[in-house]
Coordinates of C-alpha atoms in Angstrom, one line a residue:
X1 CA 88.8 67.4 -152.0
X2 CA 91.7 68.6 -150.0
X3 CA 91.0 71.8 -147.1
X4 CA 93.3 75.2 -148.0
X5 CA 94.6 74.3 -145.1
X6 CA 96.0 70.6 -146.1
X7 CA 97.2 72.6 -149.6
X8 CA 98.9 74.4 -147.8
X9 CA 100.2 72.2 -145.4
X10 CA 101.8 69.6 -148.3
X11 CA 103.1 72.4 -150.7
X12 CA 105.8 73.5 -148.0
X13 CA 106.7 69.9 -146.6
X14 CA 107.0 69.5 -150.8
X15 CA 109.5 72.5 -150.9
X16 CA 111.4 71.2 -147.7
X17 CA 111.5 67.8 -148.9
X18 CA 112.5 68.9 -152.9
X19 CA 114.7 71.4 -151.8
X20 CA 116.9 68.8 -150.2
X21 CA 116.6 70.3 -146.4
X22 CA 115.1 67.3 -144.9
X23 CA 117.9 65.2 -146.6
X24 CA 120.3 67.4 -144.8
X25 CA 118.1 67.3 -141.5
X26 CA 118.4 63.3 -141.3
X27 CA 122.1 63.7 -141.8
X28 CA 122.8 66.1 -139.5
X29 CA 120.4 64.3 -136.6
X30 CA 122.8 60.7 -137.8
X31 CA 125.8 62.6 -137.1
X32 CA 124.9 64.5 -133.8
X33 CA 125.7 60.8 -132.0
X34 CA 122.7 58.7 -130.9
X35 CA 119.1 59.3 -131.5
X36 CA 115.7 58.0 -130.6
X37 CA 112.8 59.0 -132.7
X38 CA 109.5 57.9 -131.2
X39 CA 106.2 58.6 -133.9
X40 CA 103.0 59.1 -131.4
X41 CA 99.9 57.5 -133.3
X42 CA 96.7 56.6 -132.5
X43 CA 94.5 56.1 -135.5
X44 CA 95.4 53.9 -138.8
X45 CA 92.6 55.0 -140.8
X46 CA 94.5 56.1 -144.1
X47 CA 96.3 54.9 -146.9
X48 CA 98.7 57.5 -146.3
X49 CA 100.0 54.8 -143.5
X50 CA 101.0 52.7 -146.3
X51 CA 103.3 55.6 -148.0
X52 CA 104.5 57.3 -144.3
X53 CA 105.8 53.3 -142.7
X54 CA 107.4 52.9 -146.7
X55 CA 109.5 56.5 -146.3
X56 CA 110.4 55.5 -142.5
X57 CA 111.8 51.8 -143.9
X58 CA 114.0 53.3 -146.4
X59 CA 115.7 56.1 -144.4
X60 CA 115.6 54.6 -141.1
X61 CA 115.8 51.5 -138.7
X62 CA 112.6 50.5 -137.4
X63 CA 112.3 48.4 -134.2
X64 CA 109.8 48.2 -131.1
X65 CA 110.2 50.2 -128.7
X66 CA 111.9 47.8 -126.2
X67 CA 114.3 46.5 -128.6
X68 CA 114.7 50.6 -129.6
X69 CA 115.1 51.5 -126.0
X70 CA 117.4 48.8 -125.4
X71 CA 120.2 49.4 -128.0
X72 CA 120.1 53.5 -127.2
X73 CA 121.4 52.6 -124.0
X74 CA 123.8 50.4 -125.0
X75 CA 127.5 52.3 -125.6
X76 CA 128.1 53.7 -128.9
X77 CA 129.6 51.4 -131.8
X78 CA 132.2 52.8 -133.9
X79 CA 129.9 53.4 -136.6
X80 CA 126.8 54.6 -135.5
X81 CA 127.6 58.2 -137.3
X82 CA 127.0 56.5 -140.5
X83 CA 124.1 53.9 -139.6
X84 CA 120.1 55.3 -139.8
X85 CA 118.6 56.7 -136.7
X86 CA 117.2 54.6 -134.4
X87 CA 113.2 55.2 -134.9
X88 CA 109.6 53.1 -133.4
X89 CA 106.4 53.9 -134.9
X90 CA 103.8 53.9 -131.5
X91 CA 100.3 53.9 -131.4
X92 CA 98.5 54.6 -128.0
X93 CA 94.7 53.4 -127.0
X94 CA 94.5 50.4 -129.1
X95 CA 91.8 51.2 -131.9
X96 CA 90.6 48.3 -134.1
X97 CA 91.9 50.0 -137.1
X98 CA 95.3 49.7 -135.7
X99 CA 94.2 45.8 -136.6
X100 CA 92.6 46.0 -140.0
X101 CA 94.9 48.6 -141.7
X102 CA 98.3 49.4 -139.5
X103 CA 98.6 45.8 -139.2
X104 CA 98.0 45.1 -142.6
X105 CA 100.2 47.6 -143.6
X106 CA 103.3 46.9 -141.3
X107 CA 102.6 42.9 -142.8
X108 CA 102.9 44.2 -147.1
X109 CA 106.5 46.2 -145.5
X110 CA 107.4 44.3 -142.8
X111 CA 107.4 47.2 -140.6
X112 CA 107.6 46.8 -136.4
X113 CA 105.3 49.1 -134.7
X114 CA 103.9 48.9 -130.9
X115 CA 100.3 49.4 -129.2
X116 CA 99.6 51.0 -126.2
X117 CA 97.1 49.5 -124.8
X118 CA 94.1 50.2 -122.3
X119 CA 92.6 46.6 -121.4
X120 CA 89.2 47.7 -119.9
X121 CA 87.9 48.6 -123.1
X122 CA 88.9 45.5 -124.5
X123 CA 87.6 43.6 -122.1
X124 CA 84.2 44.9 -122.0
X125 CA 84.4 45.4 -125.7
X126 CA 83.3 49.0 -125.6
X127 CA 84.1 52.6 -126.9
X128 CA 86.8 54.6 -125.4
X129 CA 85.0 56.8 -122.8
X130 CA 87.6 59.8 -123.9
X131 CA 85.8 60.3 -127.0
X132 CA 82.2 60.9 -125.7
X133 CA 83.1 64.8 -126.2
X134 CA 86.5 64.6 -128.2
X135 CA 85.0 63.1 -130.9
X136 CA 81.1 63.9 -130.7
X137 CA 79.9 61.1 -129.6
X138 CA 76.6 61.4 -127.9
X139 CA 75.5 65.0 -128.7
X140 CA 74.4 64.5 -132.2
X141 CA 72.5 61.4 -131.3
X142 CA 70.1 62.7 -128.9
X143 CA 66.6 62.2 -128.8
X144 CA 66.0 65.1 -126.7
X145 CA 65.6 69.1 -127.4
X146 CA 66.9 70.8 -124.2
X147 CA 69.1 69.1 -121.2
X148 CA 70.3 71.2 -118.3
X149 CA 74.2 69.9 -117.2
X150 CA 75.7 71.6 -114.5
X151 CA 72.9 74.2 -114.0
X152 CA 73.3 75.3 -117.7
X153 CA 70.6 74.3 -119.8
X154 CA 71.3 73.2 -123.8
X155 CA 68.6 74.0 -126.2
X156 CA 70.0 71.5 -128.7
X157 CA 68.4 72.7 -131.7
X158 CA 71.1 75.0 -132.4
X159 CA 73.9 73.9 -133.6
X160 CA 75.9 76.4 -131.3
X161 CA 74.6 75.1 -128.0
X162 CA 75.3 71.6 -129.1
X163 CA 78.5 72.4 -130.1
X164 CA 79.1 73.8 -126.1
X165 CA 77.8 71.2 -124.5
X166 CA 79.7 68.5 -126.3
X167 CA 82.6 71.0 -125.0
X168 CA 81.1 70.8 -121.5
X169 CA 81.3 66.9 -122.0
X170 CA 84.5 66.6 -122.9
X171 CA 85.7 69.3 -120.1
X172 CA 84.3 66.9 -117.6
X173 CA 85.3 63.3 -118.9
X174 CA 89.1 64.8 -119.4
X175 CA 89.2 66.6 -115.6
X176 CA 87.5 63.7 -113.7
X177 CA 88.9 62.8 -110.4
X178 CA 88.5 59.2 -110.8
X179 CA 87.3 56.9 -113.0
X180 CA 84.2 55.9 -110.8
X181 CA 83.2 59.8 -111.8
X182 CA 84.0 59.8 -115.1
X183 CA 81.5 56.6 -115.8
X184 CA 78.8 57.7 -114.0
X185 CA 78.8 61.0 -115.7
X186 CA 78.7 59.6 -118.9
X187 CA 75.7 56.8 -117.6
X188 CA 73.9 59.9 -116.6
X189 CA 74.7 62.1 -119.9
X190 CA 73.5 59.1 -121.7
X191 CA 70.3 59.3 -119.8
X192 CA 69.5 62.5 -120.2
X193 CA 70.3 62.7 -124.1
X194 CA 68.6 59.6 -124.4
X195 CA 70.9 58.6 -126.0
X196 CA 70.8 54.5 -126.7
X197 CA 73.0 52.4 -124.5
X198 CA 74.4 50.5 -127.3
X199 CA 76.9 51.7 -129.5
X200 CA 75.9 55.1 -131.5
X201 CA 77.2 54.9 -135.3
X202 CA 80.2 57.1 -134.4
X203 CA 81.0 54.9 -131.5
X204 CA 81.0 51.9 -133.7
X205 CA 83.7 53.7 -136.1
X206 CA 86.0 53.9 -133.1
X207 CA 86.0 50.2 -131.5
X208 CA 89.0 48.9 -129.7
X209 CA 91.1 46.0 -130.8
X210 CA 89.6 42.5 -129.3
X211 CA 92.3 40.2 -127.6
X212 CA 92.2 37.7 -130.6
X213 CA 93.4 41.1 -132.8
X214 CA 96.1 41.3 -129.7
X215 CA 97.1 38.0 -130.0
X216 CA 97.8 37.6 -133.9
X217 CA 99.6 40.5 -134.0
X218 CA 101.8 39.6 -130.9
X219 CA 102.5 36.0 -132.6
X220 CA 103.2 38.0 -135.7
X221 CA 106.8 39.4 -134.5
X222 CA 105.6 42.8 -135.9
X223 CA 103.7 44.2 -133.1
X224 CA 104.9 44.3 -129.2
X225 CA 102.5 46.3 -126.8
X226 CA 103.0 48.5 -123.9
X227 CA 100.7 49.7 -121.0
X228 CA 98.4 52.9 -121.2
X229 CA 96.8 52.5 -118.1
X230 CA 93.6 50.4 -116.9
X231 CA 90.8 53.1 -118.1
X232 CA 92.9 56.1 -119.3
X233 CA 92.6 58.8 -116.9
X234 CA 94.2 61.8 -116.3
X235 CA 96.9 60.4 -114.0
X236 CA 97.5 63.6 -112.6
X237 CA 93.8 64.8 -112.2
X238 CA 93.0 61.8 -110.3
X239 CA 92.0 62.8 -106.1
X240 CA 93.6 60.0 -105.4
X241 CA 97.2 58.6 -105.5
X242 CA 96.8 55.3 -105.1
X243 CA 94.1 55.3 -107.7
X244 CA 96.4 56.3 -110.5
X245 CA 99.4 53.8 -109.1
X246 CA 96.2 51.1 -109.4
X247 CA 96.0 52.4 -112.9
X248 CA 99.1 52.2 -114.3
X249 CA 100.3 48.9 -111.9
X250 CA 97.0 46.8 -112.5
X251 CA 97.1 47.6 -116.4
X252 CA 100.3 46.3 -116.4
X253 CA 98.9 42.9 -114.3
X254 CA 96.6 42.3 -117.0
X255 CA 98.3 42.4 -120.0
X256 CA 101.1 40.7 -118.7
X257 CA 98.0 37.6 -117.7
X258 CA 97.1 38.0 -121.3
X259 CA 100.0 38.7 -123.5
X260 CA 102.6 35.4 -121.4
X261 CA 105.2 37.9 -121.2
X262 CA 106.4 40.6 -118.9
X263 CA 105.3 44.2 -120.2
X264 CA 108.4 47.0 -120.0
X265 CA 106.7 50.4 -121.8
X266 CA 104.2 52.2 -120.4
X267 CA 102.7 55.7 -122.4
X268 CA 101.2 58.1 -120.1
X269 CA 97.4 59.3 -121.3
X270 CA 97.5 62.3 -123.5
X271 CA 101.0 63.2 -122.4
X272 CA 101.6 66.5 -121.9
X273 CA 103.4 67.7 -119.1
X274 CA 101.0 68.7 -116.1
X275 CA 99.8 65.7 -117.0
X276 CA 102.7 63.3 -116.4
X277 CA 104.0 65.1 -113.1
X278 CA 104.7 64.2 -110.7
X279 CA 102.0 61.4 -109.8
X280 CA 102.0 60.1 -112.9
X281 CA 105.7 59.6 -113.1
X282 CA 106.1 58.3 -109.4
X283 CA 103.0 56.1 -110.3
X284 CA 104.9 54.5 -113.3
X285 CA 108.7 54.2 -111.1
X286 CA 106.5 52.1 -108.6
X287 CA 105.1 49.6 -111.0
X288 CA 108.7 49.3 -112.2
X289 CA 108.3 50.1 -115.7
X290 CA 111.7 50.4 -117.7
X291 CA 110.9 52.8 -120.1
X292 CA 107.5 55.4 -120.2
X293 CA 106.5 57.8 -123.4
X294 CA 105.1 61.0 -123.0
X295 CA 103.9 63.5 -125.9
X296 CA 106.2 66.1 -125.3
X297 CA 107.7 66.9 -128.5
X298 CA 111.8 65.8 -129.4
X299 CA 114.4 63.1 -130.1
X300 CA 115.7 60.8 -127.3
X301 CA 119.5 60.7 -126.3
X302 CA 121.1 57.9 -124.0
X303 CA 120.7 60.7 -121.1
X304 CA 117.0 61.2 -121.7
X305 CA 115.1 60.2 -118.5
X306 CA 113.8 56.6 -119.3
X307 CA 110.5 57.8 -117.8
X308 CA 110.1 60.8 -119.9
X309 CA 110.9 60.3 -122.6
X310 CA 109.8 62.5 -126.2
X311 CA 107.5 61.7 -129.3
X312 CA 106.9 63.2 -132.1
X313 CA 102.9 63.6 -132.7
X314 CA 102.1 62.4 -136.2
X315 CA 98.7 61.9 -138.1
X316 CA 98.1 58.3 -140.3
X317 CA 96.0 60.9 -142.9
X318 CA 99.5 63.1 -142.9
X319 CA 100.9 62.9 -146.8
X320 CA 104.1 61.0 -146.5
X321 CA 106.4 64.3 -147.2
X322 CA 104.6 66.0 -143.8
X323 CA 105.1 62.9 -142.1
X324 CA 109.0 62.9 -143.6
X325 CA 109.6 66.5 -142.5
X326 CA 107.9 65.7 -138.6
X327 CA 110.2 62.9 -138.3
X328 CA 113.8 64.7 -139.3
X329 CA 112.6 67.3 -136.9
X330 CA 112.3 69.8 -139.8
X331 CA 108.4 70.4 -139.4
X332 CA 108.7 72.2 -135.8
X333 CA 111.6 74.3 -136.5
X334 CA 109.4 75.5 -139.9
X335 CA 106.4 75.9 -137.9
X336 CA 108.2 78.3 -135.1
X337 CA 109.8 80.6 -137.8
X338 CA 106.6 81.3 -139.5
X339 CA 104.3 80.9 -137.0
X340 CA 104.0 84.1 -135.9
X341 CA 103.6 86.0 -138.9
X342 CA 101.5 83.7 -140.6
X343 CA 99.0 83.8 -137.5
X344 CA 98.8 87.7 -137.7
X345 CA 98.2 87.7 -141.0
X346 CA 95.3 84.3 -140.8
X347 CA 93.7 86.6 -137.9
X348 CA 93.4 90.0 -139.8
X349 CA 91.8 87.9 -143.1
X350 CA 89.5 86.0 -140.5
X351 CA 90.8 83.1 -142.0
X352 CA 92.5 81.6 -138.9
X353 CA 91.1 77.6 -140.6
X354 CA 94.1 78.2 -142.7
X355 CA 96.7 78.3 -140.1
X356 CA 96.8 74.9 -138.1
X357 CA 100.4 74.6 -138.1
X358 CA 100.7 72.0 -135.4
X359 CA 98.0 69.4 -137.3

């Protein structure tokens, strides 16, 4: 059963989409001279995938993102104004789902997509540590009633005080200053929530790819794969400089020693601004990567730095008219007009779970 929220959410990408504006936004963006849309993914969990890569294949041209890259800096052709805009479909961390179902998917179409990838976890065949608070990893699998973290102590039968230390979890895996940090944080949270050392059931759901996964989708054509760093910190929270230029150089060592073949994209972990700059960036210029994604929202021209450049954030459970009004660039420009008034109106009902207009 669909949320009020997701109602609400598909009726007015239906009315832009019916109403002909997105139609008109894809023309508009063709004739404005040359575009880059990059889609930021990270799960393939939905069917909806299927319908979303089917809209993208019949209204624009889909290629990797090196191939993408290459041809928006090449000069414009005479008739660019009339050809589809340039767009790459990107998923970032590498889950195993991105296997089983995008793969499967972008097979049935014949749709080019590329992986991000963060080898560690795919070596040692583990979770991502990110989600050990993002997505609720450990607190709802512990064996114990109270834990004290950070001199706060959790009495963690009630609901409320589990819900802020998994909070406090994911505060302190997402702000580590290095790696070494984050690991033994989570080695002692683990500890003290008793919480088994193998995977918990959630943890299983959210598996990375293995390199055999890698592999047949490389030989495939369909799939290329960029860099996301060695163990996906916060480049820019990390004490250290040299330890985020270890980061983003060494990930790029290793899956160029597995892949056979140099490795020219690199995505910067989460991707917001603060934190991208300026270590992160300088980190990335000194592994000489040619082109580097961030999540800051837009299209790409042929002046867009090559090591900043915009994605559009996208959802694989997003019906395919959302997904069709995100991509034209429609979606944002909606969301800004109403947001406002919409969010006033949410707060005085106490019904702010309606309004999530950047889902």
């Amino acid at each position: 059963m669909l949320r009020p929220a997701k109602i609400v959410e598909i009726s007015l990408a239906a009315g832009l989409y019916y109403s002909g504006l997105v139609m008109l936004a894809r023309r508009r963006l063709r004739r404005s001279g040359k575009r880059l849309i990059i889609l930021c993914y990270h799960r393939a969990n939905s069917e909806h995938l299927l319908h979303q890569m089917a809209y993208l294949k019949r209204h624009y041209r889909l290629l990797h993102l090196d191939a993408a890259y290459e041809e928006l800096q090449q000069p414009e052709p005479s008739h660019v104004k009339t050809s589809p805009t340039l767009l790459t479909l990107t998923f970032d961390d590498g889950y195993k789902d991105n296997y089983t179902r995008g793969f499967a998917y972008a097979q049935k179409l014949h749709v080019p997509f590329t992986i991000f990838l963060v080898p560690d976890s795919i070596d040692h065949n583990r979770p991502f540590a990110w989600l050990a608070g993002e997505d609720n990893h450990l607190v709802p699998f512990a064996q114990t009633k109270e834990v004290m973290v950070n001199d706060h102590i959790y009495h963690l039968d009630s609901l409320q005080e589990q819900n802020a230390l998994n909070q406090e979890i994911n505060t302190c895996v997402r702000n580590a200053t290095s790696v070494v940090e984050r690991e033994e944080f989570l080695s002692t949270m683990r500890a003290l929530l008793s919480v088994p050392t193998s995977p918990t059931e959630r943890e299983q759901a959210d598996m990375p790819l293995t390199w055999d996964d890698v592999h047949t989708m490389g030989q495939s054509g369909l799939v290329s794969f960029g860099a996301h760093t060695l163990h996906h910190p916060i480049l820019t929270y990390l004490a250290d400089p040299q330890e985020a230029y270890f980061e983003v150089a060494e990930c790029r060592n290793v899956l160029e020693q597995r892949l056979g073949h140099p490795v020219r994209t690199f995505a910067y972990p989460y991707g917001k601004p603060e934190q991208v700059v300026d270590i992160g960036v300088n980190a990335v210029q000194a592994a000489q990567y040619e082109a580097a994604v961030t999540t800051v929202h837009g299209f790409n021209t042929p002046q867009t730095d090559s090591l900043q450049l915009h994605r559009i954030v996208v959802d694989a459970e997003d019906h395919w008219l959302v997904l069709a009004a995100k991509a034209s660039g429609l979606w944002v420009t909606c969301m800004n007009l109403i947001r406002k008034p919409v969010g006033l109106v949410a707060r005085l009902l106490g019904r702010q779970e309606l309004y999530d207009p950047y889902h």
